[in-house]
mmCIF file of C-alpha atoms (C1' of nucleotides) in Angstrom:
data_model
loop_
_atom_site.group_PDB
_atom_site.id
_atom_site.type_symbol
_atom_site.label_atom_id
_atom_site.label_comp_id
_atom_site.label_asym_id
_atom_site.label_seq_id
_atom_site.Cartn_x
_atom_site.Cartn_y
_atom_site.Cartn_z
ATOM 1 C CA UNK Q 1 195.526 221.956 48.207
ATOM 2 C CA UNK Q 2 192.385 221.716 48.444
ATOM 3 C CA UNK Q 3 191.960 219.933 45.362
ATOM 4 C CA UNK Q 4 194.093 216.870 46.621
ATOM 5 C CA UNK Q 5 191.189 216.017 48.994
ATOM 6 C CA UNK Q 6 188.770 216.923 46.686
ATOM 7 C CA UNK Q 7 188.413 213.609 44.882
ATOM 8 C CA UNK Q 8 187.715 211.869 48.090
ATOM 9 C CA UNK Q 9 185.989 214.092 50.219
ATOM 10 C CA UNK Q 10 182.447 212.486 49.524
ATOM 11 C CA UNK Q 11 183.305 208.728 50.760
ATOM 12 C CA UNK Q 12 185.336 210.670 53.655
ATOM 13 C CA UNK Q 13 182.341 212.304 54.358
ATOM 14 C CA UNK Q 14 180.300 208.969 54.333
ATOM 15 C CA UNK Q 15 182.752 207.452 56.390
ATOM 16 C CA UNK Q 16 182.145 209.724 59.155
ATOM 17 C CA UNK Q 17 178.446 209.686 58.733
ATOM 18 C CA UNK Q 18 177.450 211.934 56.745
ATOM 19 C CA UNK Q 19 174.986 211.346 54.147
ATOM 20 C CA UNK Q 20 174.359 213.049 49.890
ATOM 21 C CA UNK Q 21 171.414 214.749 49.496
ATOM 22 C CA UNK Q 22 169.595 211.329 48.100
ATOM 23 C CA UNK Q 23 170.755 209.429 50.473
ATOM 24 C CA UNK Q 24 169.208 212.294 53.054
ATOM 25 C CA UNK Q 25 165.973 211.789 50.722
ATOM 26 C CA UNK Q 26 165.440 208.129 51.205
ATOM 27 C CA UNK Q 27 165.883 208.349 54.602
ATOM 28 C CA UNK Q 28 164.117 211.070 55.536
ATOM 29 C CA UNK Q 29 161.478 210.566 52.730
ATOM 30 C CA UNK Q 30 161.437 214.068 51.400
ATOM 31 C CA UNK Q 31 162.921 214.507 47.965
ATOM 32 C CA UNK Q 32 165.851 216.100 47.009
ATOM 33 C CA UNK Q 33 164.046 218.526 44.826
ATOM 34 C CA UNK Q 34 162.022 219.811 48.141
ATOM 35 C CA UNK Q 35 164.667 219.269 50.480
ATOM 36 C CA UNK Q 36 166.922 221.978 48.417
ATOM 37 C CA UNK Q 37 163.747 224.187 48.477
ATOM 38 C CA UNK Q 38 163.339 223.834 52.675
ATOM 39 C CA UNK Q 39 166.604 225.174 52.498
ATOM 40 C CA UNK Q 40 165.835 228.448 50.485
ATOM 41 C CA UNK Q 41 163.430 229.082 52.861
ATOM 42 C CA UNK Q 42 165.749 229.276 55.824
ATOM 43 C CA UNK Q 43 163.358 226.022 57.026
ATOM 44 C CA UNK Q 44 166.618 224.316 57.509
ATOM 45 C CA UNK Q 45 169.969 225.545 58.013
ATOM 46 C CA UNK Q 46 171.875 225.255 54.661
ATOM 47 C CA UNK Q 47 173.340 222.418 54.598
ATOM 48 C CA UNK Q 48 177.319 221.883 54.176
ATOM 49 C CA UNK Q 49 179.313 220.914 50.958
ATOM 50 C CA UNK Q 50 182.147 219.272 49.964
ATOM 51 C CA UNK Q 51 184.581 220.364 47.763
ATOM 52 C CA UNK Q 52 182.826 219.523 44.833
ATOM 53 C CA UNK Q 53 180.068 221.491 45.998
ATOM 54 C CA UNK Q 54 177.404 218.483 47.134
ATOM 55 C CA UNK Q 55 175.776 219.169 49.493
ATOM 56 C CA UNK Q 56 175.932 217.045 53.092
ATOM 57 C CA UNK Q 57 173.868 215.928 55.674
ATOM 58 C CA UNK Q 58 174.639 214.393 58.809
ATOM 59 C CA UNK Q 59 172.239 212.114 61.103
ATOM 60 C CA UNK Q 60 170.869 215.196 62.894
ATOM 61 C CA UNK Q 61 169.857 217.205 60.000
ATOM 62 C CA UNK Q 62 167.908 213.721 59.118
ATOM 63 C CA UNK Q 63 166.132 213.702 61.423
ATOM 64 C CA UNK Q 64 164.850 217.805 61.406
ATOM 65 C CA UNK Q 65 163.742 216.374 58.045
ATOM 66 C CA UNK Q 66 161.397 213.514 59.277
ATOM 67 C CA UNK Q 67 160.277 216.301 61.242
ATOM 68 C CA UNK Q 68 159.525 218.047 58.864
ATOM 69 C CA UNK Q 69 157.800 214.494 57.090
ATOM 70 C CA UNK Q 70 155.571 214.200 59.761
ATOM 71 C CA UNK Q 71 154.393 217.958 60.086
ATOM 72 C CA UNK Q 72 153.478 217.825 56.593
ATOM 73 C CA UNK Q 73 151.778 214.843 57.701
ATOM 74 C CA UNK Q 74 149.498 215.977 60.302
ATOM 75 C CA UNK Q 75 148.708 219.493 57.647
ATOM 76 C CA UNK Q 76 151.036 222.103 59.089
ATOM 77 C CA UNK Q 77 152.025 224.820 56.565
ATOM 78 C CA UNK Q 78 155.403 225.440 55.782
ATOM 79 C CA UNK Q 79 155.361 228.982 57.673
ATOM 80 C CA UNK Q 80 153.840 226.933 61.220
ATOM 81 C CA UNK Q 81 156.240 224.307 60.335
ATOM 82 C CA UNK Q 82 159.362 226.765 60.926
ATOM 83 C CA UNK Q 83 157.923 227.983 63.772
ATOM 84 C CA UNK Q 84 157.434 224.393 65.576
ATOM 85 C CA UNK Q 85 160.786 224.065 64.743
ATOM 86 C CA UNK Q 86 161.860 226.892 66.336
ATOM 87 C CA UNK Q 87 159.848 226.086 69.217
ATOM 88 C CA UNK Q 88 161.574 222.565 69.166
ATOM 89 C CA UNK Q 89 165.032 223.604 68.890
ATOM 90 C CA UNK Q 90 164.340 225.433 72.039
ATOM 91 C CA UNK Q 91 164.665 224.026 75.286
ATOM 92 C CA UNK Q 92 162.853 226.568 77.198
ATOM 93 C CA UNK Q 93 159.581 226.606 75.000
ATOM 94 C CA UNK Q 94 156.450 226.871 77.060
ATOM 95 C CA UNK Q 95 154.537 223.673 75.740
ATOM 96 C CA UNK Q 96 151.463 226.127 75.961
ATOM 97 C CA UNK Q 97 153.065 227.661 72.840
ATOM 98 C CA UNK Q 98 152.922 224.260 70.960
ATOM 99 C CA UNK Q 99 149.542 224.009 72.134
ATOM 100 C CA UNK Q 100 148.413 227.111 71.129
ATOM 101 C CA UNK Q 101 149.756 226.685 67.618
ATOM 102 C CA UNK Q 102 148.039 222.627 67.165
ATOM 103 C CA UNK Q 103 144.655 223.620 68.390
ATOM 104 C CA UNK Q 104 144.764 226.936 65.966
ATOM 105 C CA UNK Q 105 145.829 224.415 63.326
ATOM 106 C CA UNK Q 106 142.711 221.960 64.433
ATOM 107 C CA UNK Q 107 140.350 224.861 64.385
ATOM 108 C CA UNK Q 108 141.657 225.775 60.580
ATOM 109 C CA UNK Q 109 140.982 221.945 60.326
ATOM 110 C CA UNK Q 110 137.634 221.893 61.337
ATOM 111 C CA UNK Q 111 136.679 224.848 59.106
ATOM 112 C CA UNK Q 112 138.116 222.776 56.196
ATOM 113 C CA UNK Q 113 135.942 219.880 57.191
ATOM 114 C CA UNK Q 114 133.162 221.746 57.288
ATOM 115 C CA UNK Q 115 133.628 223.167 54.240
ATOM 116 C CA UNK Q 116 134.205 219.983 52.075
ATOM 117 C CA UNK Q 117 131.543 218.552 54.025
ATOM 118 C CA UNK Q 118 128.335 220.374 53.407
ATOM 119 C CA UNK Q 119 129.764 220.189 49.193
ATOM 120 C CA UNK Q 120 129.251 216.950 49.368
ATOM 121 C CA UNK Q 121 126.109 216.776 51.404
ATOM 122 C CA UNK Q 122 124.660 219.029 48.689
ATOM 123 C CA UNK Q 123 126.238 217.377 46.166
ATOM 124 C CA UNK Q 124 125.049 213.555 46.953
ATOM 125 C CA UNK Q 125 121.624 215.566 47.308
ATOM 126 C CA UNK Q 126 121.321 216.065 44.047
ATOM 127 C CA UNK Q 127 123.281 213.013 42.424
ATOM 128 C CA UNK Q 128 121.027 211.038 44.612
ATOM 129 C CA UNK Q 129 117.887 213.376 42.375
ATOM 130 C CA UNK Q 130 119.495 212.270 39.490
ATOM 131 C CA UNK Q 131 117.910 209.222 36.940
ATOM 132 C CA UNK Q 132 122.005 208.694 35.845
ATOM 133 C CA UNK Q 133 119.912 207.448 32.712
ATOM 134 C CA UNK Q 134 120.500 208.232 29.155
ATOM 135 C CA UNK Q 135 117.966 211.222 29.442
ATOM 136 C CA UNK Q 136 119.069 214.578 29.805
ATOM 137 C CA UNK Q 137 117.156 215.924 32.548
ATOM 138 C CA UNK Q 138 119.711 216.752 35.324
ATOM 139 C CA UNK Q 139 118.699 218.210 38.943
ATOM 140 C CA UNK Q 140 122.691 218.791 39.039
ATOM 141 C CA UNK Q 141 122.739 220.841 35.875
ATOM 142 C CA UNK Q 142 119.702 222.500 37.064
ATOM 143 C CA UNK Q 143 120.694 223.650 40.563
ATOM 144 C CA UNK Q 144 124.073 224.822 38.928
ATOM 145 C CA UNK Q 145 122.158 226.697 36.186
ATOM 146 C CA UNK Q 146 120.295 228.487 39.324
ATOM 147 C CA UNK Q 147 116.929 227.017 38.133
ATOM 148 C CA UNK Q 148 114.758 225.218 40.725
ATOM 149 C CA UNK Q 149 115.200 221.493 40.461
ATOM 150 C CA UNK Q 150 112.646 221.032 37.827
ATOM 151 C CA UNK Q 151 112.511 217.171 37.680
ATOM 152 C CA UNK D 1 134.551 255.109 10.247
ATOM 153 C CA UNK D 2 134.339 252.543 13.193
ATOM 154 C CA UNK D 3 135.593 256.188 14.698
ATOM 155 C CA UNK D 4 132.190 258.153 14.845
ATOM 156 C CA UNK D 5 130.180 255.103 16.062
ATOM 157 C CA UNK D 6 133.283 254.735 18.739
ATOM 158 C CA UNK D 7 132.348 256.919 21.024
ATOM 159 C CA UNK D 8 129.107 255.687 22.432
ATOM 160 C CA UNK D 9 129.606 252.187 21.684
ATOM 161 C CA UNK D 10 129.968 250.956 25.203
ATOM 162 C CA UNK D 11 126.034 252.863 26.122
ATOM 163 C CA UNK D 12 124.528 252.010 23.301
ATOM 164 C CA UNK D 13 125.531 247.859 24.307
ATOM 165 C CA UNK D 14 124.392 249.280 27.906
ATOM 166 C CA UNK D 15 121.025 249.960 26.220
ATOM 167 C CA UNK D 16 120.958 246.542 24.424
ATOM 168 C CA UNK D 17 121.455 244.962 27.411
ATOM 169 C CA UNK D 18 124.779 244.303 27.619
ATOM 170 C CA UNK D 19 127.380 244.549 30.639
ATOM 171 C CA UNK D 20 130.662 245.531 30.732
ATOM 172 C CA UNK D 21 132.713 243.622 32.795
ATOM 173 C CA UNK D 22 132.799 245.044 35.795
ATOM 174 C CA UNK D 23 129.197 245.086 36.173
ATOM 175 C CA UNK D 24 129.408 241.220 35.044
ATOM 176 C CA UNK D 25 131.281 240.697 37.720
ATOM 177 C CA UNK D 26 129.115 242.619 40.216
ATOM 178 C CA UNK D 27 126.130 240.240 38.947
ATOM 179 C CA UNK D 28 128.098 237.297 38.586
ATOM 180 C CA UNK D 29 129.572 237.173 41.789
ATOM 181 C CA UNK D 30 132.958 236.766 39.709
ATOM 182 C CA UNK D 31 135.651 239.241 39.798
ATOM 183 C CA UNK D 32 136.733 240.721 36.757
ATOM 184 C CA UNK D 33 140.484 239.136 37.001
ATOM 185 C CA UNK D 34 138.654 235.814 37.104
ATOM 186 C CA UNK D 35 136.153 236.590 34.411
ATOM 187 C CA UNK D 36 139.264 237.710 32.112
ATOM 188 C CA UNK D 37 140.994 234.092 33.333
ATOM 189 C CA UNK D 38 138.570 231.926 32.336
ATOM 190 C CA UNK D 39 138.118 233.068 28.957
ATOM 191 C CA UNK D 40 141.742 232.757 28.700
ATOM 192 C CA UNK D 41 141.143 229.318 29.758
ATOM 193 C CA UNK D 42 138.473 228.439 27.092
ATOM 194 C CA UNK D 43 135.996 227.861 29.942
ATOM 195 C CA UNK D 44 134.126 230.797 27.923
ATOM 196 C CA UNK D 45 134.049 231.982 24.834
ATOM 197 C CA UNK D 46 136.126 234.910 24.130
ATOM 198 C CA UNK D 47 133.822 238.091 24.818
ATOM 199 C CA UNK D 48 132.665 240.257 22.571
ATOM 200 C CA UNK D 49 134.395 243.721 22.111
ATOM 201 C CA UNK D 50 133.297 247.337 21.721
ATOM 202 C CA UNK D 51 135.524 249.451 19.248
ATOM 203 C CA UNK D 52 137.619 250.716 22.495
ATOM 204 C CA UNK D 53 138.693 247.101 22.918
ATOM 205 C CA UNK D 54 136.180 246.686 26.440
ATOM 206 C CA UNK D 55 134.465 243.323 26.738
ATOM 207 C CA UNK D 56 130.565 243.156 26.376
ATOM 208 C CA UNK D 57 128.484 240.701 28.079
ATOM 209 C CA UNK D 58 125.247 239.516 26.819
ATOM 210 C CA UNK D 59 122.456 237.846 30.323
ATOM 211 C CA UNK D 60 123.291 234.821 28.601
ATOM 212 C CA UNK D 61 127.152 235.147 29.641
ATOM 213 C CA UNK D 62 126.496 236.694 33.207
ATOM 214 C CA UNK D 63 124.564 232.870 33.487
ATOM 215 C CA UNK D 64 126.939 231.164 32.854
ATOM 216 C CA UNK D 65 129.628 232.986 35.357
ATOM 217 C CA UNK D 66 126.580 232.256 37.905
ATOM 218 C CA UNK D 67 127.261 228.136 36.977
ATOM 219 C CA UNK D 68 131.013 228.484 36.769
ATOM 220 C CA UNK D 69 130.091 230.418 40.315
ATOM 221 C CA UNK D 70 127.942 227.633 41.608
ATOM 222 C CA UNK D 71 130.202 224.548 40.578
ATOM 223 C CA UNK D 72 133.870 226.424 42.450
ATOM 224 C CA UNK D 73 130.990 226.329 45.263
ATOM 225 C CA UNK D 74 130.730 222.920 44.755
ATOM 226 C CA UNK D 75 134.094 222.413 44.888
ATOM 227 C CA UNK D 76 134.596 221.310 40.973
ATOM 228 C CA UNK D 77 137.795 222.418 39.050
ATOM 229 C CA UNK D 78 138.212 223.698 36.355
ATOM 230 C CA UNK D 79 138.851 220.825 34.489
ATOM 231 C CA UNK D 80 134.999 218.873 36.145
ATOM 232 C CA UNK D 81 133.904 222.798 35.271
ATOM 233 C CA UNK D 82 134.573 222.991 31.631
ATOM 234 C CA UNK D 83 133.766 219.306 31.125
ATOM 235 C CA UNK D 84 130.177 220.630 33.154
ATOM 236 C CA UNK D 85 129.978 223.590 31.176
ATOM 237 C CA UNK D 86 129.907 221.117 27.970
ATOM 238 C CA UNK D 87 127.079 218.849 29.123
ATOM 239 C CA UNK D 88 125.062 221.884 30.599
ATOM 240 C CA UNK D 89 125.258 223.340 26.855
ATOM 241 C CA UNK D 90 124.276 219.993 24.862
ATOM 242 C CA UNK D 91 121.129 219.068 24.898
ATOM 243 C CA UNK D 92 121.393 215.786 24.089
ATOM 244 C CA UNK D 93 123.528 214.443 27.075
ATOM 245 C CA UNK D 94 122.569 211.905 28.767
ATOM 246 C CA UNK D 95 122.053 212.798 32.829
ATOM 247 C CA UNK D 96 124.616 209.524 33.293
ATOM 248 C CA UNK D 97 127.610 211.309 32.216
ATOM 249 C CA UNK D 98 126.336 214.686 34.971
ATOM 250 C CA UNK D 99 126.001 212.318 37.661
ATOM 251 C CA UNK D 100 129.217 210.421 36.770
ATOM 252 C CA UNK D 101 131.193 213.263 37.272
ATOM 253 C CA UNK D 102 129.701 214.311 40.162
ATOM 254 C CA UNK D 103 129.465 211.018 41.695
ATOM 255 C CA UNK D 104 133.786 210.621 41.273
ATOM 256 C CA UNK D 105 133.853 213.945 42.580
ATOM 257 C CA UNK D 106 131.982 213.076 45.720
ATOM 258 C CA UNK D 107 134.304 210.023 46.050
ATOM 259 C CA UNK D 108 137.239 213.017 46.206
ATOM 260 C CA UNK D 109 135.782 215.184 48.777
ATOM 261 C CA UNK D 110 135.141 211.612 50.827
ATOM 262 C CA UNK D 111 138.799 211.094 50.448
ATOM 263 C CA UNK D 112 140.169 214.538 51.489
ATOM 264 C CA UNK D 113 137.702 214.730 54.269
ATOM 265 C CA UNK D 114 139.263 211.203 55.311
ATOM 266 C CA UNK D 115 142.673 212.484 54.975
ATOM 267 C CA UNK D 116 141.636 215.691 56.861
ATOM 268 C CA UNK D 117 139.765 213.920 60.445
ATOM 269 C CA UNK D 118 142.403 211.865 60.364
ATOM 270 C CA UNK D 119 145.290 214.665 60.578
ATOM 271 C CA UNK D 120 142.719 216.174 62.952
ATOM 272 C CA UNK D 121 142.089 213.461 65.180
ATOM 273 C CA UNK D 122 145.896 212.346 64.980
ATOM 274 C CA UNK D 123 146.035 216.270 66.525
ATOM 275 C CA UNK D 124 143.311 216.201 69.218
ATOM 276 C CA UNK D 125 144.707 213.282 70.128
ATOM 277 C CA UNK D 126 148.015 215.076 71.001
ATOM 278 C CA UNK D 127 146.910 218.075 71.406
ATOM 279 C CA UNK D 128 145.194 216.113 74.531
ATOM 280 C CA UNK D 129 148.265 215.097 76.311
ATOM 281 C CA UNK D 130 149.730 218.550 75.856
ATOM 282 C CA UNK D 131 149.913 219.899 79.416
ATOM 283 C CA UNK D 132 149.603 223.438 78.184
ATOM 284 C CA UNK D 133 151.687 225.037 80.633
ATOM 285 C CA UNK D 134 155.234 227.115 80.789
ATOM 286 C CA UNK D 135 157.135 223.471 80.455
ATOM 287 C CA UNK D 136 158.498 222.273 77.705
ATOM 288 C CA UNK D 137 157.970 218.668 77.772
ATOM 289 C CA UNK D 138 155.456 218.333 74.924
ATOM 290 C CA UNK D 139 154.126 215.248 73.095
ATOM 291 C CA UNK D 140 152.913 216.841 70.076
ATOM 292 C CA UNK D 141 156.559 218.182 69.260
ATOM 293 C CA UNK D 142 157.671 214.391 70.961
ATOM 294 C CA UNK D 143 155.353 212.845 67.902
ATOM 295 C CA UNK D 144 156.913 215.377 65.499
ATOM 296 C CA UNK D 145 160.581 214.071 66.731
ATOM 297 C CA UNK D 146 159.734 210.671 66.005
ATOM 298 C CA UNK D 147 160.193 209.597 69.832
ATOM 299 C CA UNK D 148 157.394 208.372 71.886
ATOM 300 C CA UNK D 149 155.101 210.361 73.481
ATOM 301 C CA UNK D 150 157.644 210.219 76.682
ATOM 302 C CA UNK D 151 155.186 213.119 79.366
ATOM 303 C "C1'" DC R 1 136.503 271.435 24.648
ATOM 304 C "C1'" DC R 2 138.751 269.507 29.134
ATOM 305 C "C1'" DT R 3 139.455 267.744 33.103
ATOM 306 C "C1'" DT R 4 138.136 264.215 36.418
ATOM 307 C "C1'" DG R 5 137.740 259.839 37.880
ATOM 308 C "C1'" DA R 6 136.480 255.685 36.937
ATOM 309 C "C1'" DC R 7 136.499 252.246 34.705
ATOM 310 C "C1'" DC R 8 139.281 248.880 31.043
ATOM 311 C "C1'" DT R 9 143.023 247.159 28.680
ATOM 312 C "C1'" DT R 10 147.760 243.737 29.171
ATOM 313 C "C1'" DG R 11 150.984 241.741 31.329
ATOM 314 C "C1'" DC R 12 153.881 240.685 35.298
ATOM 315 C "C1'" DC R 13 154.453 238.669 40.425
ATOM 316 C "C1'" DA R 14 153.207 236.369 43.983
ATOM 317 C "C1'" DC R 15 151.230 232.676 46.986
ATOM 318 C "C1'" DC R 16 152.300 227.356 48.463
ATOM 319 C "C1'" DG R 17 153.334 222.958 47.814
ATOM 320 C "C1'" DT R 18 155.355 220.297 44.488
ATOM 321 C "C1'" DG R 19 157.334 218.099 39.997
ATOM 322 C "C1'" DG R 20 159.392 218.228 35.485
ATOM 323 C "C1'" DC R 21 163.099 218.714 32.441
ATOM 324 C "C1'" DA R 22 168.000 220.891 30.932
ATOM 325 C "C1'" DA R 23 172.339 221.696 30.649
ATOM 326 C "C1'" DG R 24 176.484 221.377 33.221
ATOM 327 C "C1'" DG R 25 179.679 219.084 37.291
ATOM 328 C "C1'" DT R 26 181.351 215.095 40.224
ATOM 329 C "C1'" DT R 27 182.091 211.017 42.084
ATOM 330 C "C1'" DC R 28 182.560 206.190 41.484
ATOM 331 C "C1'" DA R 29 183.319 201.359 39.076
ATOM 332 C "C1'" DT R 30 184.860 199.159 36.043
ATOM 333 C "C1'" DA P 1 189.127 206.200 30.611
ATOM 334 C "C1'" DT P 2 184.735 205.641 29.996
ATOM 335 C "C1'" DG P 3 180.404 205.234 31.691
ATOM 336 C "C1'" DA P 4 176.342 205.375 34.725
ATOM 337 C "C1'" DA P 5 174.672 207.264 38.667
ATOM 338 C "C1'" DC P 6 174.313 211.101 41.138
ATOM 339 C "C1'" DC P 7 175.082 216.238 41.833
ATOM 340 C "C1'" DT P 8 174.548 221.185 40.828
ATOM 341 C "C1'" DT P 9 171.610 225.600 39.039
ATOM 342 C "C1'" DG P 10 167.910 227.414 37.096
ATOM 343 C "C1'" DC P 11 163.102 227.632 34.939
ATOM 344 C "C1'" DC P 12 158.603 226.479 33.925
ATOM 345 C "C1'" DA P 13 154.520 224.099 35.367
ATOM 346 C "C1'" DC P 14 150.491 223.038 37.835
ATOM 347 C "C1'" DG P 15 145.497 226.035 40.632
ATOM 348 C "C1'" DG P 16 143.042 229.551 41.837
ATOM 349 C "C1'" DT P 17 143.586 233.424 43.447
ATOM 350 C "C1'" DG P 18 144.922 238.244 44.431
ATOM 351 C "C1'" DG P 19 148.135 242.225 43.296
ATOM 352 C "C1'" DC P 20 150.183 246.024 40.718
ATOM 353 C "C1'" DA P 21 151.937 249.013 36.553
ATOM 354 C "C1'" DA P 22 151.069 251.530 32.663
ATOM 355 C "C1'" DG P 23 148.018 253.137 29.704
ATOM 356 C "C1'" DG P 24 143.362 253.152 26.931
ATOM 357 C "C1'" DT P 25 138.991 254.525 27.428
ATOM 358 C "C1'" DC P 26 134.260 257.109 28.600
ATOM 359 C "C1'" DA P 27 131.091 259.526 31.264
ATOM 360 C "C1'" DA P 28 129.996 263.865 33.072
ATOM 361 C "C1'" DG P 29 130.625 268.299 34.386
ATOM 362 C "C1'" DG P 30 132.323 273.074 34.596
#
DNA sequence: CCTTGACCTTGCCACCGTGGCAAGGTTCAT
DNA sequence: ATGAACCTTGCCACGGTGGCAAGGTCAAGG
């Protein structure tokens, strides 16, 4: 008897406020591919399935996916997002835990920013002294070669 | 007849100023693993081999490896480094080409820096308003959930 | 001569986050 | 009933790096 209702199950699901993975992707801004990936990482619970084995998502699931998308936007790693989701779902969390995670992430970002900035500064300095014309002499290459800027 | 000289070939090579991959790694600051990887990417030419199939490196090879290490330190991608190596080896290059590559890379760095900085600013703002105590209310989670900072 | 240990060889798997493609199944509208 | 649009799983790729395993080579010392 599952076969009987199978044919219409997806549209039934739609009627009841459930979404296919494509629709969930559209609503959350996460590709179907990544939604499946997050499921495999156990970031999100296994989606319910129709008789035809299609995943279906509730409005609450979409909400979770949006949460993930925003967290990615802040640069959190998948692992951190897993923790954040746990805290979000736990009504008895302490805001201290969230803040600690965020603060740690901010210092990570600071390190990355500082690293990129020092690369940028070094390169800008070199590029500034490069003629940038048809001559071969170039302080950038000299630097990479480990020579004094022999310009 | 290769078998005759095989036994001593590595030490012979050493006498002639050639280095094993481990020594090259030590001198260049690049792990043996990555040296092999760069070879497979054709970033560096295939190393010569002893009769025992050990790779051997000349002082010039070490120089190239150092070049790569410095370029990585400036954040250039492998592909960009390939181009830089080509320019370095080409006596008739125009410094303009090098400068263009570097300038492009600087703007890439600027984009990344700006992205990280905006993440950092947003998070810092949220974290600042988080009590960070035992209470569950947290503007960081509210933000991720897409809610107004309901604090 | 033979052993020992340090080094080398190749090859495969992992990370992270994402994208692509292929081969097949389902659903829906015409 | 057919075709288009969607879904399913599974594998491969990127970049750049690390790890591990199973085997070969080399130098030194008993």
